[in-house]
CSV table of C-alpha atoms and ligand atoms in Angstrom, one decimal:
chain,number,residue,atom,x,y,z
A,629,MET,CA,53.5,-212.4,39.4
A,630,ASN,CA,50.1,-211.9,37.2
A,631,ALA,CA,50.3,-207.6,37.9
A,632,GLN,CA,46.1,-208.2,37.2
A,633,THR,CA,46.0,-210.2,39.9
A,634,THR,CA,48.3,-208.5,42.5
A,635,GLN,CA,46.2,-205.7,42.2
A,636,SER,CA,42.8,-207.4,42.4
A,637,THR,CA,43.6,-208.8,45.3
A,638,ALA,CA,45.9,-206.1,46.9
A,639,LYS,CA,45.1,-204.3,49.7
A,640,GLU,CA,45.9,-200.2,49.5
A,641,LEU,CA,49.0,-198.8,49.6
A,642,PRO,CA,49.3,-195.6,52.2
A,643,GLY,CA,51.0,-192.8,51.0
A,644,THR,CA,50.8,-189.7,49.6
A,645,SER,CA,50.9,-188.2,45.9
A,646,GLY,CA,52.0,-185.0,46.4
A,647,TRP,CA,52.6,-181.8,44.3
A,648,PRO,CA,51.1,-182.6,40.1
A,649,LEU,CA,53.0,-183.9,37.6
A,650,VAL,CA,56.5,-183.6,40.3
A,651,GLY,CA,55.2,-185.3,43.4
A,652,HIS,CA,56.8,-185.2,46.6
A,653,ILE,CA,59.9,-184.2,44.4
A,654,PRO,CA,60.2,-180.2,45.1
A,655,ASP,CA,59.3,-181.9,48.6
A,656,ILE,CA,62.7,-184.7,49.0
A,657,SER,CA,64.6,-181.2,47.3
A,658,ARG,CA,63.7,-179.3,50.0
A,659,LYS,CA,63.8,-181.4,53.1
A,660,GLY,CA,65.9,-184.1,52.1
A,661,LEU,CA,64.5,-188.5,52.0
A,662,PHE,CA,64.6,-188.8,55.8
A,663,GLU,CA,62.7,-185.8,57.0
A,664,MET,CA,60.2,-187.1,54.6
A,665,ILE,CA,60.4,-190.1,55.7
A,666,ALA,CA,60.2,-189.9,59.0
A,667,SER,CA,57.2,-187.6,59.2
A,668,HIS,CA,54.9,-189.7,57.4
A,669,ARG,CA,56.1,-193.6,59.2
A,670,GLU,CA,54.1,-191.6,62.0
A,671,THR,CA,51.1,-191.7,60.8
A,672,LEU,CA,51.2,-194.4,57.7
A,673,GLY,CA,53.1,-197.4,59.4
A,674,ASP,CA,55.7,-200.0,58.2
A,675,ILE,CA,55.3,-199.6,54.3
A,676,PHE,CA,54.0,-196.3,52.6
A,677,ARG,CA,54.5,-194.9,49.5
A,678,PHE,CA,56.1,-191.3,47.3
A,679,ARG,CA,54.9,-190.4,44.1
A,680,LEU,CA,58.5,-189.1,42.3
A,681,GLY,CA,57.0,-187.5,39.3
A,682,LYS,CA,55.9,-191.0,37.6
A,683,LYS,CA,57.9,-192.9,39.2
A,684,GLU,CA,56.2,-194.2,43.1
A,685,MET,CA,58.5,-195.0,46.0
A,686,VAL,CA,57.8,-197.5,48.5
A,687,VAL,CA,59.5,-197.7,52.3
A,688,LEU,CA,59.6,-200.3,53.8
A,689,ILE,CA,60.3,-200.8,57.9
A,690,HIS,CA,59.2,-204.0,58.7
A,691,PRO,CA,61.7,-206.0,59.1
A,692,GLU,CA,59.9,-209.2,57.3
A,693,HIS,CA,59.6,-206.0,54.6
A,694,ILE,CA,63.6,-206.5,54.7
A,695,LYS,CA,63.0,-211.0,54.4
A,696,HIS,CA,61.1,-210.3,51.5
A,697,THR,CA,63.3,-207.5,48.9
A,698,TYR,CA,67.1,-208.5,50.4
A,699,LEU,CA,66.4,-212.2,50.8
A,700,THR,CA,63.7,-214.5,49.6
A,701,HIS,CA,62.3,-212.1,46.5
A,702,ARG,CA,65.6,-210.8,46.1
A,703,ASP,CA,66.3,-211.4,42.4
A,704,ASN,CA,62.8,-209.0,41.9
A,705,TYR,CA,64.9,-206.0,43.6
A,706,ARG,CA,67.8,-204.6,42.2
A,707,LYS,CA,70.6,-202.1,42.4
A,708,ASP,CA,70.4,-200.6,38.8
A,709,GLU,CA,69.4,-196.2,38.2
A,710,ALA,CA,68.9,-196.7,43.0
A,711,TYR,CA,72.8,-196.6,43.0
A,712,ASP,CA,73.7,-194.7,39.9
A,713,ASN,CA,74.9,-192.4,41.4
A,714,ILE,CA,77.2,-194.3,44.3
A,715,ARG,CA,78.5,-195.6,40.6
A,716,ILE,CA,79.3,-191.8,39.5
A,717,LEU,CA,81.7,-192.6,42.3
A,718,VAL,CA,83.0,-196.2,42.8
A,719,GLY,CA,81.9,-196.9,38.9
A,720,ASP,CA,81.9,-201.6,39.0
A,721,GLY,CA,82.8,-202.2,42.2
A,722,LEU,CA,81.9,-205.2,44.6
A,723,LEU,CA,79.1,-202.6,45.8
A,724,THR,CA,77.4,-202.1,42.1
A,725,VAL,CA,77.9,-204.7,40.0
A,726,GLN,CA,74.9,-207.7,39.1
A,727,ASP,CA,74.5,-210.9,38.6
A,728,GLU,CA,77.0,-213.0,37.2
A,729,GLN,CA,79.7,-210.2,37.4
A,730,TRP,CA,78.9,-209.8,41.2
A,731,ARG,CA,78.4,-213.4,41.6
A,732,HIS,CA,81.9,-214.3,40.5
A,733,ARG,CA,83.5,-211.1,41.5
A,734,ARG,CA,82.5,-211.4,45.6
A,735,ARG,CA,83.8,-215.5,45.2
A,736,THR,CA,87.1,-214.5,44.4
A,737,MET,CA,87.0,-211.3,47.5
A,738,GLN,CA,85.3,-213.8,49.6
A,739,PRO,CA,88.5,-215.4,51.0
A,740,ALA,CA,90.0,-211.9,52.0
A,741,PHE,CA,87.3,-211.4,54.5
A,742,HIS,CA,86.9,-214.9,56.1
A,743,ARG,CA,87.3,-214.5,59.9
A,744,ASP,CA,91.1,-216.6,59.9
A,745,SER,CA,92.4,-213.4,57.5
A,746,ILE,CA,90.4,-210.8,59.7
A,747,ILE,CA,92.2,-212.0,62.9
A,748,ALA,CA,95.6,-212.5,60.6
A,749,MET,CA,94.7,-208.7,60.8
A,750,THR,CA,94.4,-207.6,63.7
A,751,GLU,CA,97.7,-207.2,64.4
A,752,GLU,CA,97.7,-203.9,61.7
A,753,MET,CA,95.0,-202.7,63.1
A,754,LYS,CA,96.5,-202.1,66.6
A,755,ASP,CA,99.9,-201.0,65.5
A,756,ALA,CA,97.3,-198.4,63.0
A,757,THR,CA,95.3,-197.7,66.6
A,758,LEU,CA,98.5,-197.1,68.3
A,759,ASP,CA,100.5,-194.7,66.0
A,760,LEU,CA,97.2,-193.2,66.1
A,761,LEU,CA,97.9,-192.4,70.0
A,762,LYS,CA,101.6,-192.1,69.6
A,763,GLU,CA,100.2,-189.0,66.9
A,764,TRP,CA,98.0,-187.1,69.8
A,765,GLU,CA,99.8,-187.3,72.2
A,766,PRO,CA,102.1,-183.9,71.8
A,767,ARG,CA,98.3,-182.8,70.0
A,768,PHE,CA,96.0,-183.2,72.1
A,769,LYS,CA,95.3,-180.7,75.2
A,770,ALA,CA,92.5,-181.5,77.5
A,771,ASP,CA,91.4,-177.7,77.0
A,772,GLN,CA,91.0,-178.3,73.7
A,773,SER,CA,88.2,-179.9,71.6
A,774,VAL,CA,88.7,-182.2,68.7
A,775,ASP,CA,86.6,-183.6,66.2
A,776,ILE,CA,86.3,-187.4,67.6
A,777,TYR,CA,84.4,-188.1,63.2
A,778,SER,CA,87.7,-186.7,61.7
A,779,GLU,CA,89.8,-188.6,63.9
A,780,MET,CA,87.9,-191.6,63.3
A,781,MET,CA,87.9,-191.0,59.5
A,782,HIS,CA,91.7,-190.8,59.7
A,783,VAL,CA,92.5,-194.5,61.6
A,784,THR,CA,90.2,-196.0,59.8
A,785,LEU,CA,91.2,-195.2,56.4
A,786,ASP,CA,95.0,-195.8,57.5
A,787,ILE,CA,93.9,-199.4,58.3
A,788,ILE,CA,92.3,-200.3,54.9
A,789,GLY,CA,95.5,-199.1,53.6
A,790,ARG,CA,97.5,-201.7,55.6
A,791,THR,CA,95.3,-204.7,56.4
A,792,LEU,CA,93.9,-205.0,52.7
A,793,PHE,CA,96.5,-203.3,50.6
A,794,ASN,CA,99.8,-204.0,52.5
A,795,LEU,CA,100.1,-199.8,52.5
A,796,ARG,CA,101.0,-197.2,54.7
A,797,LEU,CA,99.0,-193.9,53.5
A,798,ASN,CA,100.7,-191.7,55.9
A,799,ASP,CA,100.1,-187.9,54.5
A,800,LYS,CA,98.1,-189.0,51.9
A,801,ALA,CA,95.6,-189.7,54.8
A,802,ASP,CA,94.0,-186.7,55.6
A,803,ARG,CA,93.9,-185.3,51.2
A,804,SER,CA,92.5,-189.0,50.1
A,805,ALA,CA,89.9,-189.3,53.4
A,806,GLU,CA,89.3,-185.4,52.7
A,807,ALA,CA,88.4,-186.5,49.1
A,808,PHE,CA,86.4,-188.7,50.0
A,809,SER,CA,84.5,-186.7,51.9
A,810,ILE,CA,83.6,-183.8,49.4
A,811,ALA,CA,82.6,-187.1,46.9
A,812,LEU,CA,80.4,-188.6,49.0
A,813,GLU,CA,78.7,-185.4,50.5
A,814,HIS,CA,78.0,-184.1,46.7
A,815,ILE,CA,76.7,-187.5,45.3
A,816,SER,CA,74.7,-187.5,48.5
A,817,GLU,CA,73.3,-184.3,47.5
A,818,ARG,CA,72.5,-185.8,43.5
A,819,GLY,CA,70.2,-188.1,45.5
A,820,ASN,CA,68.6,-185.4,47.5
A,821,ASN,CA,67.5,-183.4,44.3
A,822,LEU,CA,66.5,-185.8,41.4
A,823,PHE,CA,66.6,-183.0,39.2
A,824,ASN,CA,70.6,-182.6,38.3
A,825,LEU,CA,72.7,-180.9,35.9
A,826,PRO,CA,74.9,-183.3,33.8
A,827,LEU,CA,78.2,-183.4,35.7
A,828,SER,CA,80.6,-182.0,32.9
A,829,VAL,CA,78.1,-178.6,33.6
A,830,PRO,CA,81.2,-176.5,35.0
A,831,THR,CA,79.2,-176.2,38.7
A,832,PRO,CA,81.3,-174.8,41.9
A,833,GLY,CA,80.0,-178.7,44.0
A,834,ASN,CA,80.7,-180.2,40.3
A,835,ILE,CA,83.9,-179.2,40.0
A,836,ARG,CA,85.3,-179.9,43.8
A,837,PHE,CA,83.6,-183.1,42.8
A,838,ARG,CA,85.2,-183.6,39.6
A,839,ARG,CA,89.0,-183.0,41.6
A,840,SER,CA,88.4,-184.9,44.3
A,841,ILE,CA,87.9,-187.8,42.1
A,842,GLU,CA,91.2,-186.9,40.4
A,843,LEU,CA,93.3,-187.2,43.4
A,844,LEU,CA,91.4,-190.3,44.4
A,845,ASP,CA,92.8,-192.3,41.1
A,846,LYS,CA,95.9,-190.7,41.5
A,847,LEU,CA,95.6,-192.2,44.7
A,848,VAL,CA,94.3,-196.0,43.9
A,849,TYR,CA,96.7,-195.8,39.8
A,850,ASP,CA,100.1,-195.0,41.5
A,851,ILE,CA,98.8,-197.9,44.2
A,852,ILE,CA,98.1,-200.1,41.4
A,853,GLU,CA,101.5,-199.7,39.6
A,854,ASP,CA,103.7,-199.1,42.6
A,855,ARG,CA,102.3,-203.6,42.9
A,856,ARG,CA,103.1,-204.0,39.9
A,857,LYS,CA,106.3,-203.1,39.5
A,858,ASN,CA,106.9,-204.8,43.1
A,859,ASP,CA,108.7,-208.3,42.6
A,860,LYS,CA,107.6,-209.5,46.5
A,861,GLU,CA,104.8,-211.6,47.0
A,862,HIS,CA,102.4,-210.2,49.2
A,863,HIS,CA,99.2,-211.7,50.5
A,864,ASP,CA,96.8,-209.2,50.4
A,865,LEU,CA,93.4,-208.6,48.4
A,866,LEU,CA,95.4,-206.5,46.2
A,867,GLU,CA,97.5,-209.3,44.8
A,868,MET,CA,94.3,-211.4,44.6
A,869,LEU,CA,93.5,-208.7,42.3
A,870,LEU,CA,95.7,-208.5,40.3
A,871,LYS,CA,96.0,-212.5,39.6
A,872,ALA,CA,92.0,-212.3,39.7
A,873,THR,CA,90.1,-213.5,36.5
A,874,ASP,CA,87.0,-212.2,35.7
A,875,GLU,CA,83.7,-214.1,35.2
A,876,HIS,CA,84.8,-215.0,30.9
A,877,GLY,CA,88.7,-215.8,32.5
A,878,GLU,CA,90.0,-212.5,31.5
A,879,LEU,CA,92.6,-211.0,34.0
A,880,LEU,CA,90.7,-207.7,36.0
A,881,THR,CA,91.2,-204.8,33.8
A,882,GLN,CA,93.5,-201.5,35.8
A,883,LYS,CA,90.0,-199.8,35.4
A,884,THR,CA,88.1,-202.2,37.0
A,885,ILE,CA,91.1,-202.6,40.2
A,886,ARG,CA,91.2,-199.2,40.4
A,887,ASP,CA,87.0,-199.2,41.0
A,888,GLU,CA,87.0,-202.9,43.8
A,889,LEU,CA,90.1,-200.2,45.7
A,890,VAL,CA,88.0,-197.2,45.6
A,891,THR,CA,85.0,-199.5,46.8
A,892,MET,CA,87.1,-201.1,49.4
A,893,PHE,CA,88.4,-197.8,50.4
A,894,LEU,CA,85.0,-195.5,50.8
A,895,ALA,CA,82.6,-198.6,51.7
A,896,GLY,CA,85.2,-199.7,54.5
A,897,HIS,CA,86.2,-196.5,55.6
A,898,GLU,CA,83.8,-194.1,56.2
A,899,THR,CA,80.6,-196.7,57.5
A,900,THR,CA,83.3,-198.1,60.8
A,901,ALA,CA,84.9,-194.1,61.4
A,902,ILE,CA,80.6,-193.2,61.7
A,903,ALA,CA,80.3,-195.8,64.0
A,904,LEU,CA,83.1,-195.5,66.3
A,905,SER,CA,82.3,-191.8,66.1
A,906,TRP,CA,78.6,-192.2,67.7
A,907,THR,CA,79.4,-195.2,69.7
A,908,TRP,CA,81.8,-192.5,71.4
A,909,TYR,CA,79.3,-189.6,71.0
A,910,LEU,CA,76.9,-192.6,73.3
A,911,LEU,CA,79.7,-193.5,75.9
A,912,SER,CA,79.9,-190.1,76.6
A,913,GLN,CA,76.5,-189.5,77.3
A,914,HIS,CA,75.8,-192.5,79.4
A,915,PRO,CA,78.7,-192.5,82.0
A,916,GLU,CA,77.4,-196.1,83.9
A,917,VAL,CA,77.5,-198.0,79.7
A,918,GLU,CA,81.2,-196.2,79.5
A,919,ALA,CA,82.2,-197.4,83.5
A,920,LYS,CA,81.2,-200.6,82.9
A,921,LEU,CA,82.8,-201.2,79.6
A,922,HIS,CA,86.3,-199.8,81.7
A,923,LYS,CA,85.6,-202.8,84.1
A,924,GLU,CA,85.7,-204.9,81.1
A,925,TRP,CA,88.6,-203.5,79.5
A,926,GLU,CA,91.0,-203.6,83.1
A,927,GLU,CA,89.5,-207.2,84.0
A,928,VAL,CA,90.8,-208.2,80.8
A,929,LEU,CA,93.7,-206.1,79.7
A,930,GLN,CA,95.3,-204.0,82.6
A,931,GLY,CA,95.9,-200.7,80.1
A,932,ARG,CA,97.4,-203.1,77.4
A,933,PRO,CA,96.0,-202.8,74.1
A,934,ALA,CA,93.6,-205.6,72.5
A,935,THR,CA,95.0,-208.2,70.6
A,936,ALA,CA,93.0,-210.8,68.4
A,937,ASP,CA,92.6,-213.5,72.0
A,938,ASP,CA,90.9,-211.3,73.9
A,939,LEU,CA,88.2,-210.5,71.7
A,940,PRO,CA,85.5,-213.4,72.8
A,941,ASN,CA,86.5,-212.1,75.9
A,942,LEU,CA,85.4,-208.6,75.2
A,943,PRO,CA,81.6,-209.3,75.0
A,944,TYR,CA,80.3,-205.8,76.3
A,945,SER,CA,82.5,-204.1,74.2
A,946,LYS,CA,80.6,-205.4,71.1
A,947,MET,CA,77.4,-204.7,73.1
A,948,VAL,CA,78.2,-201.4,73.0
A,949,PHE,CA,79.5,-201.7,69.2
A,950,GLN,CA,76.5,-203.4,68.0
A,951,GLU,CA,73.8,-200.9,70.1
A,952,ALA,CA,75.8,-198.3,68.9
A,953,MET,CA,74.7,-199.0,65.4
A,954,ARG,CA,71.3,-200.2,65.9
A,955,LEU,CA,70.7,-196.2,67.3
A,956,TYR,CA,73.0,-194.9,65.1
A,957,SER,CA,73.1,-197.4,61.7
A,958,PRO,CA,76.3,-196.0,59.2
A,959,VAL,CA,74.0,-197.1,56.9
A,960,TRP,CA,70.5,-196.0,57.6
A,961,SER,CA,68.7,-196.8,54.3
A,962,GLY,CA,68.7,-199.4,51.4
A,963,GLY,CA,67.6,-198.2,47.9
A,964,ARG,CA,66.2,-200.9,45.3
A,965,ASN,CA,64.7,-201.2,42.6
A,966,ALA,CA,61.4,-202.9,42.1
A,967,VAL,CA,62.2,-205.2,38.4
A,968,ALA,CA,58.1,-206.9,37.8
A,969,ASP,CA,54.5,-206.3,40.2
A,970,ASP,CA,55.5,-208.2,43.3
A,971,MET,CA,52.9,-208.6,46.5
A,972,ILE,CA,54.7,-207.2,50.2
A,973,ASP,CA,52.0,-207.8,52.8
A,974,GLY,CA,49.4,-207.7,50.8
A,975,TYR,CA,50.0,-204.2,49.3
A,976,HIS,CA,50.8,-204.7,45.5
A,977,ILE,CA,53.9,-203.1,44.2
A,978,ASN,CA,54.5,-201.5,41.0
A,979,ALA,CA,57.1,-202.4,38.7
A,980,GLY,CA,59.3,-200.0,38.5
A,981,SER,CA,58.8,-198.4,42.0
A,982,ILE,CA,62.2,-197.2,43.7
A,983,VAL,CA,62.1,-199.5,47.2
A,984,VAL,CA,64.0,-198.2,50.2
A,985,ILE,CA,64.8,-200.1,52.8
A,986,CYS,CA,64.3,-198.0,56.5
A,987,PRO,CA,67.1,-199.6,59.5
A,988,TYR,CA,67.2,-196.3,61.6
A,989,PHE,CA,63.2,-197.0,61.7
A,990,THR,CA,63.6,-201.2,62.2
A,991,HIS,CA,65.7,-200.7,65.0
A,992,ARG,CA,63.2,-198.3,66.4
A,993,HIS,CA,60.3,-200.2,66.0
A,994,PRO,CA,58.4,-200.8,69.5
A,995,ASP,CA,56.9,-204.5,68.1
A,996,PHE,CA,60.8,-205.6,68.7
A,997,TRP,CA,63.0,-203.0,71.0
A,998,GLU,CA,62.1,-202.4,74.7
A,999,ASP,CA,62.3,-198.6,75.1
A,1000,PRO,CA,63.5,-198.1,71.3
A,1001,GLU,CA,65.6,-194.8,71.9
A,1002,ARG,CA,66.8,-196.2,75.4
A,1003,PHE,CA,71.5,-196.3,74.7
A,1004,TRP,CA,71.4,-200.0,76.6
A,1005,PRO,CA,73.4,-202.2,75.8
A,1006,GLU,CA,72.8,-205.6,77.8
A,1007,ARG,CA,69.8,-206.0,74.9
A,1008,PHE,CA,72.3,-207.5,72.7
A,1009,SER,CA,73.6,-210.3,75.6
A,1010,PRO,CA,72.3,-214.1,74.2
A,1011,GLU,CA,69.5,-214.4,76.8
A,1012,ASN,CA,68.5,-210.5,75.7
A,1013,SER,CA,68.2,-211.4,72.4
A,1014,LYS,CA,66.8,-214.1,72.7
A,1015,GLY,CA,63.3,-214.7,70.1
A,1016,ARG,CA,64.1,-211.2,68.7
A,1017,HIS,CA,63.1,-211.2,64.6
A,1018,LYS,CA,66.3,-211.7,62.6
A,1019,PHE,CA,65.7,-209.4,60.8
A,1020,ALA,CA,65.1,-206.6,62.9
A,1021,TYR,CA,68.7,-205.7,63.7
A,1022,VAL,CA,70.1,-205.2,59.8
A,1023,PRO,CA,72.9,-202.5,60.0
A,1024,PHE,CA,75.2,-204.7,57.1
A,1025,SER,CA,71.9,-205.8,56.4
A,1026,VAL,CA,71.2,-209.3,55.4
A,1027,GLY,CA,71.1,-212.3,52.8
A,1028,PRO,CA,73.9,-212.7,49.9
A,1029,ARG,CA,74.7,-208.9,49.3
A,1030,MET,CA,75.0,-208.5,53.0
A,1031,CYS,CA,77.8,-206.9,53.4
A,1032,ILE,CA,81.4,-208.3,52.8
A,1033,GLY,CA,83.3,-205.5,55.7
A,1034,ASN,CA,80.9,-206.9,58.5
A,1035,HIS,CA,83.6,-209.4,60.9
A,1036,PHE,CA,86.2,-206.8,59.5
A,1037,SER,CA,84.6,-203.9,61.1
A,1038,THR,CA,83.5,-205.9,64.0
A,1039,PHE,CA,86.7,-206.1,65.2
A,1040,GLU,CA,88.3,-203.5,64.5
A,1041,ALA,CA,85.7,-201.1,66.4
A,1042,GLN,CA,86.8,-203.7,69.4
A,1043,ILE,CA,90.4,-203.5,69.4
A,1044,LEU,CA,90.4,-200.1,68.7
A,1045,LEU,CA,87.6,-199.0,71.1
A,1046,PRO,CA,89.8,-200.1,74.5
A,1047,THR,CA,93.3,-199.4,73.1
A,1048,ILE,CA,92.2,-195.9,72.7
A,1049,GLY,CA,89.3,-196.1,75.3
A,1050,GLN,CA,92.0,-196.9,78.3
A,1051,LYS,CA,94.2,-194.0,77.3
A,1052,TYR,CA,91.5,-191.6,76.5
A,1053,ARG,CA,87.9,-190.2,78.5
A,1054,PHE,CA,86.5,-188.3,75.4
A,1055,THR,CA,83.8,-185.2,76.7
A,1056,LEU,CA,81.2,-183.9,74.3
A,1057,ASP,CA,82.3,-179.6,73.9
A,1058,PRO,CA,79.7,-178.1,75.2
A,1059,ALA,CA,79.9,-175.5,71.7
A,1060,HIS,CA,79.7,-178.1,69.9
A,1061,LYS,CA,75.9,-178.5,68.7
A,1062,VAL,CA,75.2,-182.1,68.2
A,1063,GLU,CA,73.6,-183.3,64.7
A,1064,LYS,CA,72.5,-186.1,62.1
A,1065,ASN,CA,72.8,-185.6,58.6
A,1066,PHE,CA,70.6,-188.7,56.8
A,1067,GLN,CA,73.3,-189.0,54.0
A,1068,ILE,CA,74.2,-192.1,52.4
A,1069,THR,CA,75.5,-192.7,54.8
A,1070,LEU,CA,74.3,-190.9,59.1
A,1071,ARG,CA,77.3,-188.6,59.8
A,1072,PRO,CA,77.4,-185.8,62.5
A,1073,LYS,CA,76.4,-183.1,60.8
A,1074,HIS,CA,79.5,-180.8,61.9
A,1075,GLY,CA,82.2,-183.4,63.2
A,1076,LEU,CA,82.3,-184.8,66.5
A,1077,TYR,CA,84.3,-181.9,68.7
A,1078,MET,CA,84.8,-183.7,72.0
A,1079,PHE,CA,87.4,-183.1,74.6
A,1080,PRO,CA,90.2,-185.9,75.1
A,1081,HIS,CA,90.9,-186.3,79.0
A,1082,PRO,CA,94.2,-188.7,79.6
A,1083,ARG,CA,93.6,-191.6,81.9
A,1084,THR,CA,96.4,-192.1,84.5
B,1992,HEM,C1,80.5,-200.5,60.6
B,1992,HEM,C2,80.6,-200.9,59.1
B,1992,HEM,C3,80.3,-201.2,58.2
B,1992,HEM,C4,78.8,-200.8,57.9
B,1992,HEM,C5,77.8,-200.5,58.9
B,1992,HEM,C6,78.4,-201.9,56.6
B,1992,HEM,C7,77.2,-201.5,55.9
B,1992,HEM,C8,77.5,-202.2,55.0
B,1992,HEM,C9,75.3,-202.0,54.1
B,1992,HEM,C10,74.5,-202.3,54.9
B,1992,HEM,C11,75.8,-202.7,53.4
B,1992,HEM,C12,74.5,-203.4,51.9
B,1992,HEM,C13,73.9,-201.9,51.2
B,1992,HEM,C14,73.5,-203.0,50.1
B,1992,HEM,O1,73.4,-203.5,49.2
B,1992,HEM,O2,72.6,-202.0,49.8
B,1992,HEM,C15,77.5,-203.1,51.7
B,1992,HEM,C16,78.2,-203.4,52.2
B,1992,HEM,C17,79.2,-203.6,51.1
B,1992,HEM,N1,80.6,-203.2,52.2
B,1992,HEM,FE1,79.5,-203.2,54.3
B,1992,HEM,N2,80.0,-201.7,55.9
B,1992,HEM,C18,80.8,-201.7,57.0
B,1992,HEM,C19,82.0,-201.9,56.9
B,1992,HEM,C20,82.7,-202.8,55.6
B,1992,HEM,C21,83.8,-202.6,55.3
B,1992,HEM,C22,84.4,-202.4,57.2
B,1992,HEM,C23,84.1,-203.2,54.7
B,1992,HEM,C24,85.5,-203.5,53.6
B,1992,HEM,C25,87.0,-203.7,54.5
B,1992,HEM,C26,83.0,-203.6,53.7
B,1992,HEM,C27,82.8,-203.4,52.5
B,1992,HEM,C28,81.9,-203.4,51.6
B,1992,HEM,C29,81.3,-204.1,50.5
B,1992,HEM,C30,82.5,-204.2,49.4
B,1992,HEM,C31,80.0,-203.7,49.9
B,1992,HEM,C32,78.9,-204.9,48.9
B,1992,HEM,C33,79.1,-205.5,49.0
B,1992,HEM,C34,78.3,-206.9,48.0
B,1992,HEM,O3,77.1,-206.5,47.7
B,1992,HEM,O4,78.8,-207.8,48.0
B,1992,HEM,N3,81.8,-203.0,54.1
B,1992,HEM,N4,77.7,-202.7,53.9
């Protein structure tokens, strides 16, 4: 679009310029991006800007803005420098690559995520959950609270290993989950700081980060090596990647396979663990929802673990999970770089701007959600969903780059919640302070300490 045309007809984008030269960089470093957005959203509305040095950051909240950037004008909104920090960890995997490289890679990996492939994985999801319950039995005491977030991280990592790579992480699961956690926290902080020392500078944070990457690299390269030595035929994502070619017809390199494995481990376990943790928390705060959920489980399952055949008969379990992700969207924001000048909703967007899409606020938008702060799973019933804007609910994003694991994680939740929930009720430890931590993902800041009560 011609810059002069758009600028002359455009409305003025509401926003603030912050401090001379640096703009809002010091505010974001001090308060974090979420606080900056939250404090401006009240007064500035659905679309507004901040200045970061010479660059502009444009925040988008309206569902039509999401449609514009992720779908209708997606070629103008790219994962360039907005994804640089994540690239330090995952390299060039499906989450970060672009253009023909991305198209080819997505086509290659998509079959592993077809509905039927995931249905076949639900048996492993159930077995991993049963193993977790077995492991909890001697360890859990009703008078000792446990960090449910860390337990969920453990089981979701185990599930990715089993389902996508035919692998039992066993004793490696805790160390790997911790390494992911350290690495993710570090890159989130780098994202918030905007001015960062190079990773080669031996600050305590950089050293911890580099150690966690070394551990993850070793884990992943060992997995690849072990599989190469193994003659047995496997029908999993790792096998697919080992046989796959790139967009030039060459076999994928060891580094590319490493990047895809790290991407899948990371994108596939932390987000789901967060969504499940917040679900347990919300259930502990809403006994009426918990009671209704138990009624569904009692009617359909009568104490046995859930299987793929049960999924269509567990609609309320799905609604509870959807509603938890509305309020606590694990990926609370998404960044893109505007390539050329553009116009969104009558406002001029400068080429080079960083665009931040904010599902956390879209999911609470009063024009699309009645009583938005209320935890009310019934809002996702077919009758209550009728007429809702298609892009008012986007926990998995939308458009071609939407999450490849959306069915995977929804099925996983529908298996795991009843299988665990029929054995234990969790109540919040009153000594534990629940706080949201808006990093790249929306984690519980100090974990989520809850008392486990065995159900009889
Ligand atoms: C509740 C769980 C999950 C949530 C909320 C979630 C959310 C998202 C979101 C919002 C994106 C888009 C990011 C962007 O374009 O900026 C995404 C992409 C992605 N997710 Fe998920 N995700 C979840 C589970 C999973 C699982 C289980 C896997 C894999 C097993 C996975 C793998 C990926 C990958 C590889 C991408 C990049 C896709 C592409 O660009 O083609 N995610 N996810």
